[in-house]
């Protein structure tokens, strides 16, 4: 074989340079995602450490009269292990062991398989980071913004009771100050950090962080293990497109109907067996058609094994336990815990769907990478960050640079020329478009603005 030379070698080198450029553009794009998340974490850390607003309270309020729990059931370090470290390890294990699954065609290169593993790992971690960062950012800002007293505030306060009248605010002052509100200045605890933390009850940070990390993990496991309530495909019947949609590498599948033919053969035989012999041929035919349809639908899905459901629910139940511990540790009021858990649940769902296909219909896959020409920006008129321009710009399409007809709402009226009148409107358009009428030009057919 002769060596490549001349124009052929130039094309090969150009193709390699282009592929190398595309790779680095995508790497830079997703590296930017990580940088943004890290910056958001830093801002969340700042928001969580500024001096909170301190809401006035009553010294007789039983809701803030609980004792201070020195040893928390789930402290901050243990929370970090549960909501971040454990999910990271789980995602790593699942991505390396179970991806890409049993739909890999024979002969698929190992390098291609490892690329898929690493991509699923990357999106799994990136979604987890987005979920945790979102919950952390929202919760940290809200805590200091609202400044709601914790259930154990009075035990942290050490109030100046001798000068009580000095700190009374609101209400109607009188001899009996029972139930009247006092300002936070009445607290004289020298441990400023402990005292300020007493005004960060709403919403619960443990609850939001636990839900963000662990519920996201439940979503991830349910997606990879196909744990979902059985559903009907939009098409209603299995066909050859089903295998292509869920396969690890669809382009490597052999052409042909395969399993679809077998499914239809089985449903036909089942219909015949169930009908038996019928004297009424018309009724028999109708029943056969109905049974065939029902049988085809029934064989589209089945309930997953219970043990897989249990595995997926373990992180969810752990999140509930962590949130509940804040109640019996007297760190948060009930609504604070519930609202924090809702925040974490929303960020977990959003982060999962941002990087992963729906659990029910996604076959466990993450979304594919962005296209290189939309790695940082897609712009108006682009419906997807995955498609490349060459996939939706067809040969023969031209920009709207041929002048403006009188009916052009955006540009035509102010740029209308005198020769555009009713009689020679089409003539003017034809000459501008190179001899074609408005209705015949490909760039104007079927346009919807």
Coordinates of N, CA, C and O in Angstrom, one line a residue, residues 24-134:
X24 N -11.8 19.1 22.2 CA -11.4 20.1 23.2 C -12.5 21.2 23.4 O -12.6 21.7 24.5
X25 N -13.2 21.5 22.4 CA -14.3 22.4 22.6 C -15.4 21.8 23.5 O -15.8 22.5 24.5
X26 N -15.7 20.5 23.4 CA -16.7 19.9 24.3 C -16.1 19.8 25.7 O -16.8 20.0 26.7
X27 N -14.8 19.5 25.8 CA -14.2 19.4 27.1 C -14.3 20.7 27.8 O -14.6 20.8 29.0
X28 N -13.9 21.8 27.1 CA -14.0 23.1 27.7 C -15.4 23.5 28.1 O -15.6 24.2 29.1
X29 N -16.4 23.1 27.2 CA -17.8 23.4 27.5 C -18.2 22.8 28.8 O -18.8 23.5 29.7
X30 N -18.0 21.5 29.0 CA -18.4 20.9 30.3 C -17.5 21.3 31.5 O -18.0 21.2 32.6
X31 N -16.3 21.6 31.2 CA -15.4 22.1 32.3 C -16.0 23.5 32.8 O -16.0 23.8 34.0
X32 N -16.6 24.2 31.9 CA -17.2 25.5 32.3 C -18.4 25.2 33.2 O -18.7 26.0 34.1
X33 N -19.2 24.1 32.9 CA -20.3 23.8 33.8 C -19.8 23.5 35.2 O -20.4 24.0 36.2
X34 N -18.7 22.8 35.3 CA -18.1 22.5 36.7 C -17.7 23.8 37.3 O -17.9 24.0 38.6
X35 N -17.1 24.7 36.6 CA -16.6 26.0 37.1 C -17.8 26.8 37.7 O -17.7 27.4 38.7
X36 N -18.8 26.8 36.9 CA -20.0 27.6 37.3 C -20.6 27.0 38.6 O -21.0 27.8 39.6
X37 N -20.6 25.7 38.7 CA -21.2 25.1 39.9 C -20.3 25.3 41.1 O -20.7 25.6 42.2
X38 N -19.0 25.3 40.9 CA -18.0 25.6 42.0 C -18.2 27.0 42.5 O -18.2 27.3 43.7
X39 N -18.4 27.9 41.5 CA -18.6 29.4 41.9 C -19.9 29.5 42.7 O -19.9 30.3 43.6
X40 N -20.9 28.8 42.2 CA -22.2 28.9 43.0 C -22.0 28.3 44.4 O -22.7 28.9 45.3
X41 N -21.3 27.3 44.5 CA -21.0 26.7 45.9 C -20.3 27.8 46.8 O -20.6 27.9 48.0
X42 N -19.3 28.5 46.2 CA -18.6 29.5 46.9 C -19.6 30.6 47.4 O -19.5 31.1 48.5
X43 N -20.5 31.0 46.5 CA -21.4 32.1 46.8 C -22.4 31.5 47.9 O -22.7 32.3 48.8
X44 N -22.8 30.3 47.8 CA -23.6 29.7 48.8 C -22.9 29.6 50.2 O -23.6 29.9 51.2
X45 N -21.6 29.4 50.2 CA -20.9 29.4 51.4 C -20.8 30.8 52.0 O -21.0 30.9 53.3
X46 N -20.7 31.8 51.2 CA -20.7 33.2 51.7 C -22.1 33.5 52.3 O -22.1 34.1 53.3
X47 N -23.1 33.2 51.5 CA -24.5 33.5 52.0 C -24.8 32.8 53.3 O -25.5 33.3 54.2
X48 N -24.2 31.6 53.5 CA -24.5 30.8 54.7 C -23.7 31.3 55.9 O -24.0 30.9 57.1
X49 N -22.8 32.2 55.8 CA -22.0 32.7 56.9 C -22.1 34.2 57.2 O -21.4 34.7 58.1
X50 N -23.0 34.9 56.5 CA -23.2 36.3 56.8 C -24.2 36.3 58.0 O -24.8 35.4 58.3
X51 N -24.2 37.5 58.7 CA -25.0 37.6 59.9 C -26.5 37.6 59.5 O -26.9 38.3 58.6
X52 N -27.3 36.7 60.1 CA -28.7 36.5 59.7 C -29.5 37.6 60.2 O -29.2 38.3 61.2
X53 N -30.7 37.9 59.6 CA -31.7 38.7 60.2 C -32.1 37.9 61.5 O -32.2 36.7 61.5
X54 N -32.5 38.7 62.5 CA -32.9 38.1 63.8 C -34.3 38.5 64.1 O -34.6 39.6 64.6
X55 N -35.2 37.6 63.9 CA -36.6 37.8 64.1 C -37.0 38.0 65.6 O -36.5 37.2 66.4
X56 N -37.8 39.0 65.9 CA -38.2 39.1 67.3 C -38.9 37.9 67.8 O -39.6 37.2 67.0
X57 N -38.9 37.6 69.1 CA -39.5 36.4 69.7 C -40.1 36.7 71.0 O -39.8 37.8 71.6
X58 N -40.8 35.8 71.6 CA -41.4 35.9 72.9 C -40.6 35.0 73.9 O -40.4 33.8 73.5
X59 N -40.3 35.4 75.0 CA -39.7 34.6 76.0 C -40.6 33.5 76.6 O -40.1 32.6 77.2
X60 N -41.9 33.7 76.3 CA -42.8 32.7 76.8 C -43.3 31.7 75.7 O -44.2 31.0 75.9
X61 N -42.7 31.8 74.5 CA -43.1 30.9 73.4 C -42.5 29.5 73.6 O -41.3 29.3 73.7
X62 N -43.4 28.5 73.8 CA -43.0 27.2 74.1 C -42.3 26.5 72.8 O -41.6 25.6 73.0
X63 N -42.6 27.1 71.6 CA -42.0 26.5 70.4 C -40.5 26.7 70.3 O -39.8 26.1 69.5
X64 N -40.0 27.7 71.1 CA -38.5 27.9 71.0 C -37.9 27.7 72.4 O -36.8 28.2 72.7
X65 N -38.5 26.9 73.2 CA -38.1 26.7 74.6 C -37.5 25.3 74.8 O -37.3 24.8 75.9
X66 N -37.1 24.6 73.7 CA -36.6 23.2 73.8 C -35.1 23.3 74.2 O -34.4 24.3 73.9
X67 N -34.6 22.3 74.8 CA -33.2 22.3 75.2 C -32.2 22.1 74.0 O -32.6 21.6 73.0
X68 N -31.0 22.6 74.2 CA -30.0 22.5 73.1 C -29.4 21.1 73.1 O -28.9 20.7 74.1
X69 N -29.4 20.5 72.0 CA -28.9 19.1 71.8 C -27.4 19.3 71.4 O -27.1 19.7 70.3
X70 N -26.5 18.9 72.3 CA -25.1 19.0 72.0 C -24.6 18.1 70.9 O -24.0 18.5 70.0
X71 N -25.0 16.8 71.0 CA -24.6 15.8 70.0 C -25.7 15.6 69.1 O -26.7 14.9 69.5
X72 N -25.6 16.1 67.9 CA -26.7 15.8 66.9 C -26.7 14.4 66.4 O -25.6 13.8 66.3
X73 N -27.8 13.9 66.0 CA -27.9 12.6 65.4 C -27.1 12.5 64.1 O -26.4 11.6 63.8
X74 N -27.3 13.5 63.3 CA -26.6 13.6 62.0 C -25.9 15.0 62.0 O -26.6 16.0 61.7
X75 N -24.7 15.0 62.3 CA -24.0 16.3 62.2 C -23.5 16.6 60.8 O -23.8 15.9 59.9
X76 N -22.9 17.8 60.6 CA -22.5 18.2 59.3 C -21.6 17.3 58.6 O -21.7 17.1 57.3
X77 N -20.6 16.7 59.3 CA -19.7 15.8 58.6 C -20.4 14.5 58.1 O -20.2 14.1 57.0
X78 N -21.3 14.0 59.0 CA -22.0 12.8 58.6 C -23.0 13.1 57.5 O -23.2 12.3 56.6
X79 N -23.6 14.3 57.5 CA -24.4 14.7 56.4 C -23.7 14.7 55.1 O -24.2 14.3 54.1
X80 N -22.5 15.3 55.1 CA -21.7 15.4 53.9 C -21.4 14.0 53.3 O -21.4 13.8 52.1
X81 N -21.1 13.0 54.2 CA -20.9 11.7 53.8 C -22.1 11.1 53.1 O -22.0 10.4 52.1
X82 N -23.3 11.3 53.8 CA -24.5 10.7 53.3 C -25.0 11.3 52.0 O -25.5 10.6 51.1
X83 N -24.9 12.6 51.9 CA -25.6 13.3 50.7 C -24.6 13.5 49.6 O -25.1 13.8 48.5
X84 N -23.3 13.3 49.8 CA -22.4 13.5 48.7 C -21.4 12.3 48.4 O -21.3 11.8 47.3
X85 N -20.7 11.9 49.5 CA -19.7 10.9 49.3 C -20.4 9.6 48.9 O -19.9 8.9 47.9
X86 N -21.4 9.1 49.6 CA -22.0 7.9 49.3 C -22.7 7.9 47.9 O -22.5 7.0 47.1
X87 N -23.4 9.0 47.5 CA -23.9 9.0 46.1 C -22.8 9.0 45.0 O -22.9 8.4 44.0
X88 N -21.6 9.7 45.3 CA -20.5 9.7 44.4 C -20.0 8.2 44.2 O -19.8 7.8 43.0
X89 N -19.9 7.5 45.2 CA -19.4 6.1 45.1 C -20.4 5.2 44.4 O -20.1 4.4 43.6
X90 N -21.7 5.4 44.7 CA -22.7 4.6 44.1 C -22.8 4.9 42.6 O -22.8 3.9 41.8
X91 N -22.7 6.1 42.2 CA -22.7 6.5 40.8 C -21.5 5.9 40.1 O -21.6 5.4 38.9
X92 N -20.3 6.0 40.7 CA -19.1 5.4 40.2 C -19.2 3.9 39.9 O -18.9 3.4 38.9
X93 N -19.8 3.2 40.9 CA -19.9 1.7 40.9 C -20.9 1.4 39.7 O -20.6 0.5 38.9
X94 N -22.0 2.0 39.7 CA -23.0 1.7 38.7 C -22.5 2.0 37.3 O -22.7 1.2 36.4
X95 N -21.9 3.1 37.1 CA -21.4 3.5 35.8 C -20.3 2.5 35.3 O -20.3 2.2 34.1
X96 N -19.5 2.1 36.2 CA -18.4 1.2 35.7 C -18.8 -0.3 35.6 O -18.2 -1.0 34.8
X97 N -19.8 -0.7 36.4 CA -20.1 -2.1 36.4 C -21.3 -2.4 35.4 O -21.3 -3.3 34.7
X98 N -22.4 -1.5 35.5 CA -23.6 -1.8 34.8 C -23.8 -1.1 33.4 O -24.6 -1.5 32.7
X99 N -23.0 -0.1 33.2 CA -23.1 0.6 31.9 C -22.0 0.0 30.9 O -20.9 -0.3 31.4
X100 N -22.4 -0.2 29.7 CA -23.6 0.1 29.0 C -24.7 -0.9 28.9 O -25.6 -0.8 28.2
X101 N -24.6 -2.0 29.7 CA -25.7 -2.9 29.8 C -25.6 -4.0 28.8 O -24.5 -4.3 28.2
X102 N -26.7 -4.7 28.6 CA -26.7 -5.9 27.8 C -27.2 -5.7 26.4 O -27.5 -6.6 25.7
X103 N -27.2 -4.5 26.0 CA -27.6 -4.2 24.6 C -26.4 -3.9 23.7 O -26.6 -3.3 22.6
X104 N -25.3 -4.2 24.1 CA -24.1 -3.9 23.3 C -23.9 -5.0 22.2 O -23.8 -6.2 22.6
X105 N -23.9 -4.6 21.0 CA -23.7 -5.6 19.9 C -22.4 -6.3 20.0 O -21.4 -5.7 20.4
X106 N -22.3 -7.5 19.5 CA -21.0 -8.2 19.5 C -20.0 -7.5 18.5 O -20.4 -7.0 17.5
X107 N -18.8 -7.4 18.9 CA -17.8 -6.8 18.1 C -17.6 -5.3 18.4 O -16.8 -4.7 17.7
X108 N -18.3 -4.8 19.4 CA -18.2 -3.3 19.7 C -16.8 -3.1 20.3 O -16.5 -3.8 21.3
X109 N -16.0 -2.2 19.8 CA -14.7 -1.9 20.4 C -14.8 -1.6 21.9 O -15.7 -0.9 22.3
X110 N -13.8 -2.0 22.6 CA -13.7 -1.7 24.1 C -13.6 -0.2 24.3 O -14.1 0.3 25.3
X111 N -12.9 0.5 23.4 CA -12.7 1.9 23.6 C -14.1 2.6 23.5 O -14.3 3.6 24.3
X112 N -15.0 2.2 22.7 CA -16.3 2.8 22.5 C -17.1 2.5 23.8 O -17.9 3.4 24.3
X113 N -17.0 1.3 24.3 CA -17.7 0.9 25.6 C -17.2 1.8 26.7 O -18.0 2.3 27.5
X114 N -15.9 2.0 26.8 CA -15.4 2.8 27.9 C -15.7 4.3 27.8 O -15.9 5.0 28.8
X115 N -15.8 4.8 26.6 CA -16.3 6.1 26.4 C -17.7 6.3 26.9 O -18.0 7.3 27.5
X116 N -18.6 5.3 26.6 CA -19.9 5.4 27.2 C -20.0 5.3 28.7 O -20.7 6.0 29.3
X117 N -19.1 4.5 29.3 CA -19.1 4.4 30.7 C -18.7 5.7 31.3 O -19.3 6.2 32.3
X118 N -17.6 6.3 30.8 CA -17.1 7.6 31.3 C -18.1 8.7 31.1 O -18.2 9.6 32.0
X119 N -18.8 8.7 30.0 CA -19.8 9.7 29.8 C -21.0 9.6 30.8 O -21.4 10.6 31.4
X120 N -21.5 8.4 31.0 CA -22.5 8.2 32.0 C -22.0 8.6 33.4 O -22.8 9.1 34.2
X121 N -20.8 8.3 33.7 CA -20.2 8.6 35.0 C -20.2 10.1 35.1 O -20.5 10.7 36.2
X122 N -19.7 10.8 34.1 CA -19.6 12.3 34.1 C -20.9 12.9 34.3 O -21.1 13.8 35.1
X123 N -21.9 12.5 33.5 CA -23.2 13.1 33.7 C -23.9 12.8 35.0 O -24.6 13.6 35.6
X124 N -23.6 11.6 35.5 CA -24.1 11.2 36.8 C -23.6 12.2 37.9 O -24.3 12.6 38.8
X125 N -22.3 12.4 37.9 CA -21.7 13.3 38.9 C -22.1 14.7 38.7 O -22.3 15.5 39.6
X126 N -22.2 15.1 37.4 CA -22.5 16.5 37.1 C -23.9 16.8 37.6 O -24.2 17.9 38.1
X127 N -24.9 15.9 37.4 CA -26.2 16.1 37.8 C -26.3 16.1 39.4 O -27.0 16.9 39.9
X128 N -25.5 15.3 40.0 CA -25.4 15.3 41.5 C -24.9 16.6 42.0 O -25.5 17.2 42.9
X129 N -23.9 17.1 41.3 CA -23.3 18.4 41.7 C -24.3 19.6 41.5 O -24.5 20.5 42.4
X130 N -25.1 19.5 40.4 CA -26.1 20.5 40.2 C -27.2 20.5 41.2 O -27.7 21.5 41.7
X131 N -27.6 19.3 41.6 CA -28.7 19.1 42.6 C -28.2 19.7 44.0 O -28.9 20.4 44.6
X132 N -27.0 19.3 44.4 CA -26.5 19.7 45.7 C -26.3 21.2 45.7 O -26.6 21.9 46.7
X133 N -25.7 21.7 44.6 CA -25.4 23.1 44.6 C -26.7 24.0 44.6 O -26.7 25.0 45.3
X134 N -27.7 23.5 43.8 CA -28.9 24.3 43.8 C -29.6 24.3 45.2 O -30.0 25.4 45.6

